[in-house]
């Protein structure tokens, strides 16, 4: 008898937590699990801003899939197409030949990508904030710009290097901006000739509010706090162009900036369009209340990719956040087990508990079940909540150690931007090595 295969596409929040629960609950030979993820790790995204600011070592915000999912087969590469009709997925490993993976049950959770607009210069000059690589790059880049400004007497170049623009005032944008500005304000003391006032930080938001997740009042309070820190918060403003680092806003202002971070929302991963998945007008995979993909009782979805009905708000869908992703993963795993064991599935229901965001060291904002919290209380809540959610005791301990060390030592202010050019030194050595002398003619 062949053992049925559960194929998990995407090892992020939904994929990893679903596989974790399945491997714990499945009986031997009941099913085997294959998880396909682009990277060999899951990224705990809510800690990315702290990784960018240097409060947490970047390696500690990722979870090694092979260690956590020891009973699952882990494949690294890209799923190119999923066919529900044929029950197959086309898989391309990072190296080697493509192959077809058959499945009996499917967890479809490739998450989302940044929603980018066709703004001139944006693709060339901008960077997103969704991956640990982007967080590491941004930290090195921002500190590198302080090095550039402190080493130059060209006023125009200094001003350009010290101008930082963030577009989009949701979770990711506000937290990334808050943490990085906080880090730079601390670091600038060590750069001779630079003052906090020399930096210009912009937050550009097309709508009339920031951080909608924490409610109108707390959003206003957050904008006020950011302005007090000298951040130029511009609401109802759009980025028109970023060609050659020249920023043009639709309120008439133009200036040069070396740093442009784009966090203006996400959209479902383009993989959703590759096969025969049922989609809504926003390209989300249509799910029913049991998290089954509509029309396919053996296939399940959730997280940023999916349109999952919110049973606590009839007619609406669950917002794309980690709070739902983790709970959907658990319900999905239980429903897969129920399907395998010919038992009825249960519907997914979770009332949004609210949101909590960090704005830098000892600064935060939260709205939990209607209760508004601010300052250090919200910040402590942010840290304790996410620490409790972080998978594995190993990662929890390492993050706690990072925070404890930060109490006694100042933050690191070194830019390791050269990491992206590791062969430069060796290539220089190779270029400056004298050529092998031509062989002397042998005289008889
Ligand atoms: C900076 C930041 C801060 C955030 N903070 C919070 C917060 O405080 N609270 C909160 O509730 N939410 C927060 N979120 C949102 C939350 O992280 C997401 O909602 C959650 O990660 C969605 O989970 P997911 O499983 O759908 O996608 P993901 O966790 O993104 O996982 C998708 C996985 O699929 C992989 N993948 C994609 N396509 C393929 C393919 N074709 N082949 C193979 N693998 C593929 C990806 O590499 C990725 O590993 C934050 C997000 C960001 C970016």
PDB file of N, CA and C in Angstrom, residues 220-310:
ATOM      1  N   UNK A 220      -2.928  58.170  14.764  1.00  0.00           N
ATOM      2  CA  UNK A 220      -2.613  59.610  14.892  1.00  0.00           C
ATOM      3  C   UNK A 220      -1.498  59.810  15.920  1.00  0.00           C
ATOM      4  N   UNK A 221      -1.603  59.104  17.036  1.00  0.00           N
ATOM      5  CA  UNK A 221      -0.607  59.230  18.103  1.00  0.00           C
ATOM      6  C   UNK A 221       0.770  58.808  17.568  1.00  0.00           C
ATOM      7  N   UNK A 222       0.787  57.719  16.801  1.00  0.00           N
ATOM      8  CA  UNK A 222       2.062  57.238  16.244  1.00  0.00           C
ATOM      9  C   UNK A 222       2.675  58.289  15.314  1.00  0.00           C
ATOM     10  N   UNK A 223       1.829  58.886  14.452  1.00  0.00           N
ATOM     11  CA  UNK A 223       2.345  59.918  13.526  1.00  0.00           C
ATOM     12  C   UNK A 223       2.950  61.067  14.323  1.00  0.00           C
ATOM     13  N   UNK A 224       2.276  61.440  15.409  1.00  0.00           N
ATOM     14  CA  UNK A 224       2.744  62.532  16.274  1.00  0.00           C
ATOM     15  C   UNK A 224       4.117  62.185  16.875  1.00  0.00           C
ATOM     16  N   UNK A 225       4.238  60.941  17.358  1.00  0.00           N
ATOM     17  CA  UNK A 225       5.512  60.510  17.960  1.00  0.00           C
ATOM     18  C   UNK A 225       6.641  60.549  16.938  1.00  0.00           C
ATOM     19  N   UNK A 226       6.348  60.071  15.725  1.00  0.00           N
ATOM     20  CA  UNK A 226       7.384  60.050  14.682  1.00  0.00           C
ATOM     21  C   UNK A 226       7.795  61.480  14.327  1.00  0.00           C
ATOM     22  N   UNK A 227       6.808  62.382  14.256  1.00  0.00           N
ATOM     23  CA  UNK A 227       7.136  63.793  13.929  1.00  0.00           C
ATOM     24  C   UNK A 227       8.008  64.396  15.022  1.00  0.00           C
ATOM     25  N   UNK A 228       7.724  64.066  16.273  1.00  0.00           N
ATOM     26  CA  UNK A 228       8.540  64.586  17.379  1.00  0.00           C
ATOM     27  C   UNK A 228       9.989  64.133  17.264  1.00  0.00           C
ATOM     28  N   UNK A 229      10.187  62.977  16.660  1.00  0.00           N
ATOM     29  CA  UNK A 229      11.554  62.467  16.476  1.00  0.00           C
ATOM     30  C   UNK A 229      12.214  63.085  15.248  1.00  0.00           C
ATOM     31  N   UNK A 230      11.522  64.018  14.609  1.00  0.00           N
ATOM     32  CA  UNK A 230      12.109  64.719  13.463  1.00  0.00           C
ATOM     33  C   UNK A 230      11.825  64.043  12.136  1.00  0.00           C
ATOM     34  N   UNK A 231      10.949  63.018  12.144  1.00  0.00           N
ATOM     35  CA  UNK A 231      10.623  62.326  10.884  1.00  0.00           C
ATOM     36  C   UNK A 231       9.532  63.115  10.154  1.00  0.00           C
ATOM     37  N   UNK A 232       9.759  63.327   8.872  1.00  0.00           N
ATOM     38  CA  UNK A 232       8.814  64.101   8.075  1.00  0.00           C
ATOM     39  C   UNK A 232       7.714  63.152   7.583  1.00  0.00           C
ATOM     40  N   UNK A 233       6.563  63.150   8.268  1.00  0.00           N
ATOM     41  CA  UNK A 233       5.465  62.240   7.906  1.00  0.00           C
ATOM     42  C   UNK A 233       4.547  62.960   6.925  1.00  0.00           C
ATOM     43  N   UNK A 234       4.438  62.442   5.723  1.00  0.00           N
ATOM     44  CA  UNK A 234       3.591  63.087   4.707  1.00  0.00           C
ATOM     45  C   UNK A 234       2.430  62.179   4.346  1.00  0.00           C
ATOM     46  N   UNK A 235       1.221  62.569   4.734  1.00  0.00           N
ATOM     47  CA  UNK A 235       0.028  61.793   4.396  1.00  0.00           C
ATOM     48  C   UNK A 235      -0.552  62.332   3.088  1.00  0.00           C
ATOM     49  N   UNK A 236      -1.427  61.570   2.472  1.00  0.00           N
ATOM     50  CA  UNK A 236      -2.035  61.931   1.175  1.00  0.00           C
ATOM     51  C   UNK A 236      -0.971  62.374   0.170  1.00  0.00           C
ATOM     52  N   UNK A 237       0.148  61.689   0.182  1.00  0.00           N
ATOM     53  CA  UNK A 237       1.260  62.043  -0.711  1.00  0.00           C
ATOM     54  C   UNK A 237       1.715  60.794  -1.451  1.00  0.00           C
ATOM     55  N   UNK A 238       2.051  60.968  -2.722  1.00  0.00           N
ATOM     56  CA  UNK A 238       2.497  59.819  -3.526  1.00  0.00           C
ATOM     57  C   UNK A 238       3.881  60.057  -4.100  1.00  0.00           C
ATOM     58  N   UNK A 239       4.601  58.965  -4.268  1.00  0.00           N
ATOM     59  CA  UNK A 239       5.896  59.024  -4.944  1.00  0.00           C
ATOM     60  C   UNK A 239       5.624  58.992  -6.450  1.00  0.00           C
ATOM     61  N   UNK A 240       6.175  59.979  -7.187  1.00  0.00           N
ATOM     62  CA  UNK A 240       5.952  60.015  -8.632  1.00  0.00           C
ATOM     63  C   UNK A 240       7.129  59.431  -9.401  1.00  0.00           C
ATOM     64  N   UNK A 241       8.349  59.672  -8.877  1.00  0.00           N
ATOM     65  CA  UNK A 241       9.527  59.182  -9.597  1.00  0.00           C
ATOM     66  C   UNK A 241      10.704  59.047  -8.638  1.00  0.00           C
ATOM     67  N   UNK A 242      11.613  58.109  -8.977  1.00  0.00           N
ATOM     68  CA  UNK A 242      12.825  57.941  -8.164  1.00  0.00           C
ATOM     69  C   UNK A 242      14.024  57.721  -9.086  1.00  0.00           C
ATOM     70  N   UNK A 243      13.935  58.242 -10.302  1.00  0.00           N
ATOM     71  CA  UNK A 243      14.997  57.998 -11.293  1.00  0.00           C
ATOM     72  C   UNK A 243      16.323  58.552 -10.811  1.00  0.00           C
ATOM     73  N   UNK A 244      17.356  57.747 -10.917  1.00  0.00           N
ATOM     74  CA  UNK A 244      18.713  58.121 -10.478  1.00  0.00           C
ATOM     75  C   UNK A 244      18.750  58.624  -9.037  1.00  0.00           C
ATOM     76  N   UNK A 245      17.848  58.155  -8.232  1.00  0.00           N
ATOM     77  CA  UNK A 245      17.828  58.570  -6.824  1.00  0.00           C
ATOM     78  C   UNK A 245      17.238  59.952  -6.611  1.00  0.00           C
ATOM     79  N   UNK A 246      16.633  60.527  -7.670  1.00  0.00           N
ATOM     80  CA  UNK A 246      15.987  61.833  -7.509  1.00  0.00           C
ATOM     81  C   UNK A 246      14.504  61.600  -7.207  1.00  0.00           C
ATOM     82  N   UNK A 247      14.134  61.916  -5.979  1.00  0.00           N
ATOM     83  CA  UNK A 247      12.770  61.628  -5.513  1.00  0.00           C
ATOM     84  C   UNK A 247      11.844  62.783  -5.895  1.00  0.00           C
ATOM     85  N   UNK A 248      10.715  62.437  -6.548  1.00  0.00           N
ATOM     86  CA  UNK A 248       9.722  63.462  -6.879  1.00  0.00           C
ATOM     87  C   UNK A 248       8.399  63.052  -6.230  1.00  0.00           C
ATOM     88  N   UNK A 249       7.846  63.939  -5.402  1.00  0.00           N
ATOM     89  CA  UNK A 249       6.572  63.656  -4.731  1.00  0.00           C
ATOM     90  C   UNK A 249       5.453  64.451  -5.403  1.00  0.00           C
ATOM     91  N   UNK A 250       4.211  63.976  -5.222  1.00  0.00           N
ATOM     92  CA  UNK A 250       3.127  64.697  -5.905  1.00  0.00           C
ATOM     93  C   UNK A 250       2.678  65.952  -5.155  1.00  0.00           C
ATOM     94  N   UNK A 251       3.340  66.274  -4.013  1.00  0.00           N
ATOM     95  CA  UNK A 251       3.028  67.546  -3.348  1.00  0.00           C
ATOM     96  C   UNK A 251       3.969  68.656  -3.837  1.00  0.00           C
ATOM     97  N   UNK A 252       4.768  68.331  -4.862  1.00  0.00           N
ATOM     98  CA  UNK A 252       5.621  69.350  -5.475  1.00  0.00           C
ATOM     99  C   UNK A 252       7.065  69.301  -5.006  1.00  0.00           C
ATOM    100  N   UNK A 253       7.345  68.519  -3.961  1.00  0.00           N
ATOM    101  CA  UNK A 253       8.721  68.499  -3.435  1.00  0.00           C
ATOM    102  C   UNK A 253       9.614  67.526  -4.227  1.00  0.00           C
ATOM    103  N   UNK A 254      10.877  67.924  -4.410  1.00  0.00           N
ATOM    104  CA  UNK A 254      11.868  67.068  -5.090  1.00  0.00           C
ATOM    105  C   UNK A 254      13.165  67.115  -4.312  1.00  0.00           C
ATOM    106  N   UNK A 255      13.834  65.996  -4.184  1.00  0.00           N
ATOM    107  CA  UNK A 255      15.127  65.967  -3.510  1.00  0.00           C
ATOM    108  C   UNK A 255      15.842  64.660  -3.880  1.00  0.00           C
ATOM    109  N   UNK A 256      17.132  64.579  -3.539  1.00  0.00           N
ATOM    110  CA  UNK A 256      17.902  63.367  -3.832  1.00  0.00           C
ATOM    111  C   UNK A 256      17.979  62.489  -2.586  1.00  0.00           C
ATOM    112  N   UNK A 257      17.930  61.189  -2.772  1.00  0.00           N
ATOM    113  CA  UNK A 257      18.053  60.262  -1.631  1.00  0.00           C
ATOM    114  C   UNK A 257      18.726  58.977  -2.088  1.00  0.00           C
ATOM    115  N   UNK A 258      19.612  58.475  -1.272  1.00  0.00           N
ATOM    116  CA  UNK A 258      20.299  57.217  -1.593  1.00  0.00           C
ATOM    117  C   UNK A 258      19.526  56.011  -1.073  1.00  0.00           C
ATOM    118  N   UNK A 259      18.542  56.255  -0.211  1.00  0.00           N
ATOM    119  CA  UNK A 259      17.809  55.131   0.396  1.00  0.00           C
ATOM    120  C   UNK A 259      16.316  55.274   0.132  1.00  0.00           C
ATOM    121  N   UNK A 260      15.740  54.254  -0.514  1.00  0.00           N
ATOM    122  CA  UNK A 260      14.305  54.263  -0.789  1.00  0.00           C
ATOM    123  C   UNK A 260      13.747  52.886  -0.423  1.00  0.00           C
ATOM    124  N   UNK A 261      12.946  52.839   0.620  1.00  0.00           N
ATOM    125  CA  UNK A 261      12.379  51.559   1.077  1.00  0.00           C
ATOM    126  C   UNK A 261      10.892  51.537   0.719  1.00  0.00           C
ATOM    127  N   UNK A 262      10.488  50.499   0.007  1.00  0.00           N
ATOM    128  CA  UNK A 262       9.107  50.421  -0.494  1.00  0.00           C
ATOM    129  C   UNK A 262       8.340  49.383   0.328  1.00  0.00           C
ATOM    130  N   UNK A 263       7.392  49.839   1.116  1.00  0.00           N
ATOM    131  CA  UNK A 263       6.596  48.914   1.936  1.00  0.00           C
ATOM    132  C   UNK A 263       5.110  49.250   1.787  1.00  0.00           C
ATOM    133  N   UNK A 264       4.716  49.490   0.526  1.00  0.00           N
ATOM    134  CA  UNK A 264       3.333  49.927   0.282  1.00  0.00           C
ATOM    135  C   UNK A 264       2.420  48.740  -0.004  1.00  0.00           C
ATOM    136  N   UNK A 265       2.442  47.764   0.850  1.00  0.00           N
ATOM    137  CA  UNK A 265       1.494  46.660   0.745  1.00  0.00           C
ATOM    138  C   UNK A 265       2.031  45.442   0.019  1.00  0.00           C
ATOM    139  N   UNK A 266       1.247  44.359   0.105  1.00  0.00           N
ATOM    140  CA  UNK A 266       1.654  43.093  -0.510  1.00  0.00           C
ATOM    141  C   UNK A 266       0.531  42.575  -1.416  1.00  0.00           C
ATOM    142  N   UNK A 267       0.892  41.669  -2.289  1.00  0.00           N
ATOM    143  CA  UNK A 267      -0.118  40.986  -3.125  1.00  0.00           C
ATOM    144  C   UNK A 267       0.234  39.499  -3.154  1.00  0.00           C
ATOM    145  N   UNK A 268      -0.745  38.627  -3.437  1.00  0.00           N
ATOM    146  CA  UNK A 268      -0.460  37.185  -3.429  1.00  0.00           C
ATOM    147  C   UNK A 268       0.697  36.833  -4.365  1.00  0.00           C
ATOM    148  N   UNK A 269       1.439  35.810  -3.987  1.00  0.00           N
ATOM    149  CA  UNK A 269       2.579  35.373  -4.791  1.00  0.00           C
ATOM    150  C   UNK A 269       2.112  35.015  -6.213  1.00  0.00           C
ATOM    151  N   UNK A 270       2.878  35.426  -7.252  1.00  0.00           N
ATOM    152  CA  UNK A 270       2.447  35.172  -8.641  1.00  0.00           C
ATOM    153  C   UNK A 270       2.206  33.696  -8.963  1.00  0.00           C
ATOM    154  N   UNK A 271       2.714  32.781  -8.131  1.00  0.00           N
ATOM    155  CA  UNK A 271       2.479  31.349  -8.372  1.00  0.00           C
ATOM    156  C   UNK A 271       0.979  31.035  -8.450  1.00  0.00           C
ATOM    157  N   UNK A 272       0.157  31.853  -7.799  1.00  0.00           N
ATOM    158  CA  UNK A 272      -1.294  31.583  -7.794  1.00  0.00           C
ATOM    159  C   UNK A 272      -1.854  31.538  -9.210  1.00  0.00           C
ATOM    160  N   UNK A 273      -1.173  32.255 -10.135  1.00  0.00           N
ATOM    161  CA  UNK A 273      -1.715  32.353 -11.503  1.00  0.00           C
ATOM    162  C   UNK A 273      -1.215  31.250 -12.427  1.00  0.00           C
ATOM    163  N   UNK A 274      -0.350  30.386 -11.890  1.00  0.00           N
ATOM    164  CA  UNK A 274       0.340  29.449 -12.768  1.00  0.00           C
ATOM    165  C   UNK A 274      -0.472  28.198 -13.113  1.00  0.00           C
ATOM    166  N   UNK A 275      -1.473  27.881 -12.364  1.00  0.00           N
ATOM    167  CA  UNK A 275      -2.172  26.608 -12.607  1.00  0.00           C
ATOM    168  C   UNK A 275      -3.663  26.799 -12.731  1.00  0.00           C
ATOM    169  N   UNK A 276      -4.408  25.909 -12.054  1.00  0.00           N
ATOM    170  CA  UNK A 276      -5.870  25.949 -12.189  1.00  0.00           C
ATOM    171  C   UNK A 276      -6.544  26.301 -10.859  1.00  0.00           C
ATOM    172  N   UNK A 277      -5.885  27.192 -10.078  1.00  0.00           N
ATOM    173  CA  UNK A 277      -6.443  27.546  -8.777  1.00  0.00           C
ATOM    174  C   UNK A 277      -7.563  28.581  -8.943  1.00  0.00           C
ATOM    175  N   UNK A 278      -8.652  28.457  -8.172  1.00  0.00           N
ATOM    176  CA  UNK A 278      -9.721  29.462  -8.294  1.00  0.00           C
ATOM    177  C   UNK A 278      -9.313  30.752  -7.564  1.00  0.00           C
ATOM    178  N   UNK A 279      -9.388  31.896  -8.265  1.00  0.00           N
ATOM    179  CA  UNK A 279      -8.912  33.161  -7.697  1.00  0.00           C
ATOM    180  C   UNK A 279     -10.030  34.190  -7.628  1.00  0.00           C
ATOM    181  N   UNK A 280      -9.905  35.153  -6.677  1.00  0.00           N
ATOM    182  CA  UNK A 280     -10.849  36.271  -6.670  1.00  0.00           C
ATOM    183  C   UNK A 280     -10.240  37.424  -7.478  1.00  0.00           C
ATOM    184  N   UNK A 281     -10.922  38.583  -7.481  1.00  0.00           N
ATOM    185  CA  UNK A 281     -10.469  39.693  -8.331  1.00  0.00           C
ATOM    186  C   UNK A 281      -9.123  40.245  -7.870  1.00  0.00           C
ATOM    187  N   UNK A 282      -8.707  39.938  -6.609  1.00  0.00           N
ATOM    188  CA  UNK A 282      -7.405  40.422  -6.131  1.00  0.00           C
ATOM    189  C   UNK A 282      -6.339  39.324  -6.171  1.00  0.00           C
ATOM    190  N   UNK A 283      -6.608  38.308  -6.949  1.00  0.00           N
ATOM    191  CA  UNK A 283      -5.664  37.203  -7.146  1.00  0.00           C
ATOM    192  C   UNK A 283      -5.451  36.343  -5.905  1.00  0.00           C
ATOM    193  N   UNK A 284      -6.363  36.427  -4.947  1.00  0.00           N
ATOM    194  CA  UNK A 284      -6.237  35.555  -3.776  1.00  0.00           C
ATOM    195  C   UNK A 284      -6.914  34.219  -4.082  1.00  0.00           C
ATOM    196  N   UNK A 285      -6.332  33.136  -3.545  1.00  0.00           N
ATOM    197  CA  UNK A 285      -6.915  31.812  -3.778  1.00  0.00           C
ATOM    198  C   UNK A 285      -8.183  31.695  -2.920  1.00  0.00           C
ATOM    199  N   UNK A 286      -9.275  31.313  -3.570  1.00  0.00           N
ATOM    200  CA  UNK A 286     -10.558  31.256  -2.864  1.00  0.00           C
ATOM    201  C   UNK A 286     -10.629  30.034  -1.949  1.00  0.00           C
ATOM    202  N   UNK A 287     -10.876  30.306  -0.667  1.00  0.00           N
ATOM    203  CA  UNK A 287     -10.989  29.208   0.304  1.00  0.00           C
ATOM    204  C   UNK A 287     -12.385  29.222   0.909  1.00  0.00           C
ATOM    205  N   UNK A 288     -12.813  28.078   1.433  1.00  0.00           N
ATOM    206  CA  UNK A 288     -14.067  28.069   2.190  1.00  0.00           C
ATOM    207  C   UNK A 288     -13.732  28.136   3.686  1.00  0.00           C
ATOM    208  N   UNK A 289     -14.737  28.044   4.534  1.00  0.00           N
ATOM    209  CA  UNK A 289     -14.496  28.232   5.977  1.00  0.00           C
ATOM    210  C   UNK A 289     -13.670  27.097   6.590  1.00  0.00           C
ATOM    211  N   UNK A 290     -13.537  25.971   5.851  1.00  0.00           N
ATOM    212  CA  UNK A 290     -12.698  24.864   6.351  1.00  0.00           C
ATOM    213  C   UNK A 290     -11.260  24.989   5.860  1.00  0.00           C
ATOM    214  N   UNK A 291     -10.973  26.093   5.166  1.00  0.00           N
ATOM    215  CA  UNK A 291      -9.652  26.379   4.585  1.00  0.00           C
ATOM    216  C   UNK A 291      -9.347  25.496   3.380  1.00  0.00           C
ATOM    217  N   UNK A 292     -10.412  24.852   2.859  1.00  0.00           N
ATOM    218  CA  UNK A 292     -10.221  24.066   1.631  1.00  0.00           C
ATOM    219  C   UNK A 292     -10.298  25.016   0.436  1.00  0.00           C
ATOM    220  N   UNK A 293      -9.449  24.760  -0.567  1.00  0.00           N
ATOM    221  CA  UNK A 293      -9.540  25.539  -1.801  1.00  0.00           C
ATOM    222  C   UNK A 293     -10.877  25.193  -2.454  1.00  0.00           C
ATOM    223  N   UNK A 294     -11.590  26.229  -2.890  1.00  0.00           N
ATOM    224  CA  UNK A 294     -12.945  25.968  -3.401  1.00  0.00           C
ATOM    225  C   UNK A 294     -12.938  24.943  -4.526  1.00  0.00           C
ATOM    226  N   UNK A 295     -13.751  23.924  -4.386  1.00  0.00           N
ATOM    227  CA  UNK A 295     -13.871  22.888  -5.412  1.00  0.00           C
ATOM    228  C   UNK A 295     -12.878  21.749  -5.252  1.00  0.00           C
ATOM    229  N   UNK A 296     -12.005  21.805  -4.230  1.00  0.00           N
ATOM    230  CA  UNK A 296     -11.007  20.726  -4.060  1.00  0.00           C
ATOM    231  C   UNK A 296     -10.880  20.402  -2.582  1.00  0.00           C
ATOM    232  N   UNK A 297     -11.562  19.354  -2.148  1.00  0.00           N
ATOM    233  CA  UNK A 297     -11.601  19.043  -0.704  1.00  0.00           C
ATOM    234  C   UNK A 297     -10.278  18.520  -0.171  1.00  0.00           C
ATOM    235  N   UNK A 298      -9.369  18.143  -1.067  1.00  0.00           N
ATOM    236  CA  UNK A 298      -8.063  17.600  -0.657  1.00  0.00           C
ATOM    237  C   UNK A 298      -6.991  18.698  -0.597  1.00  0.00           C
ATOM    238  N   UNK A 299      -7.350  19.933  -1.008  1.00  0.00           N
ATOM    239  CA  UNK A 299      -6.344  21.003  -1.089  1.00  0.00           C
ATOM    240  C   UNK A 299      -6.727  22.139  -0.153  1.00  0.00           C
ATOM    241  N   UNK A 300      -5.739  22.627   0.610  1.00  0.00           N
ATOM    242  CA  UNK A 300      -6.009  23.625   1.648  1.00  0.00           C
ATOM    243  C   UNK A 300      -5.125  24.859   1.420  1.00  0.00           C
ATOM    244  N   UNK A 301      -5.600  26.018   1.875  1.00  0.00           N
ATOM    245  CA  UNK A 301      -4.800  27.243   1.735  1.00  0.00           C
ATOM    246  C   UNK A 301      -5.085  28.196   2.894  1.00  0.00           C
ATOM    247  N   UNK A 302      -4.175  29.157   3.065  1.00  0.00           N
ATOM    248  CA  UNK A 302      -4.337  30.150   4.134  1.00  0.00           C
ATOM    249  C   UNK A 302      -3.221  31.177   4.030  1.00  0.00           C
ATOM    250  N   UNK A 303      -3.178  32.108   4.972  1.00  0.00           N
ATOM    251  CA  UNK A 303      -2.115  33.112   4.995  1.00  0.00           C
ATOM    252  C   UNK A 303      -2.312  34.206   3.963  1.00  0.00           C
ATOM    253  N   UNK A 304      -1.202  34.838   3.560  1.00  0.00           N
ATOM    254  CA  UNK A 304      -1.263  36.011   2.674  1.00  0.00           C
ATOM    255  C   UNK A 304      -1.787  35.682   1.279  1.00  0.00           C
ATOM    256  N   UNK A 305      -1.711  34.400   0.896  1.00  0.00           N
ATOM    257  CA  UNK A 305      -2.125  33.984  -0.450  1.00  0.00           C
ATOM    258  C   UNK A 305      -3.639  33.893  -0.591  1.00  0.00           C
ATOM    259  N   UNK A 306      -4.328  33.679   0.534  1.00  0.00           N
ATOM    260  CA  UNK A 306      -5.702  33.173   0.449  1.00  0.00           C
ATOM    261  C   UNK A 306      -6.764  34.197   0.831  1.00  0.00           C
ATOM    262  N   UNK A 307      -7.960  34.015   0.249  1.00  0.00           N
ATOM    263  CA  UNK A 307      -9.141  34.766   0.671  1.00  0.00           C
ATOM    264  C   UNK A 307      -9.957  33.818   1.541  1.00  0.00           C
ATOM    265  N   UNK A 308      -9.753  33.943   2.871  1.00  0.00           N
ATOM    266  CA  UNK A 308     -10.429  33.049   3.816  1.00  0.00           C
ATOM    267  C   UNK A 308     -11.576  33.823   4.470  1.00  0.00           C
ATOM    268  N   UNK A 309     -12.809  33.310   4.391  1.00  0.00           N
ATOM    269  CA  UNK A 309     -13.928  34.057   4.992  1.00  0.00           C
ATOM    270  C   UNK A 309     -13.731  34.233   6.492  1.00  0.00           C
ATOM    271  N   UNK A 310     -13.966  35.455   6.968  1.00  0.00           N
ATOM    272  CA  UNK A 310     -13.836  35.751   8.400  1.00  0.00           C
ATOM    273  C   UNK A 310     -15.202  35.531   9.043  1.00  0.00           C
TER     274      UNK A 310
END
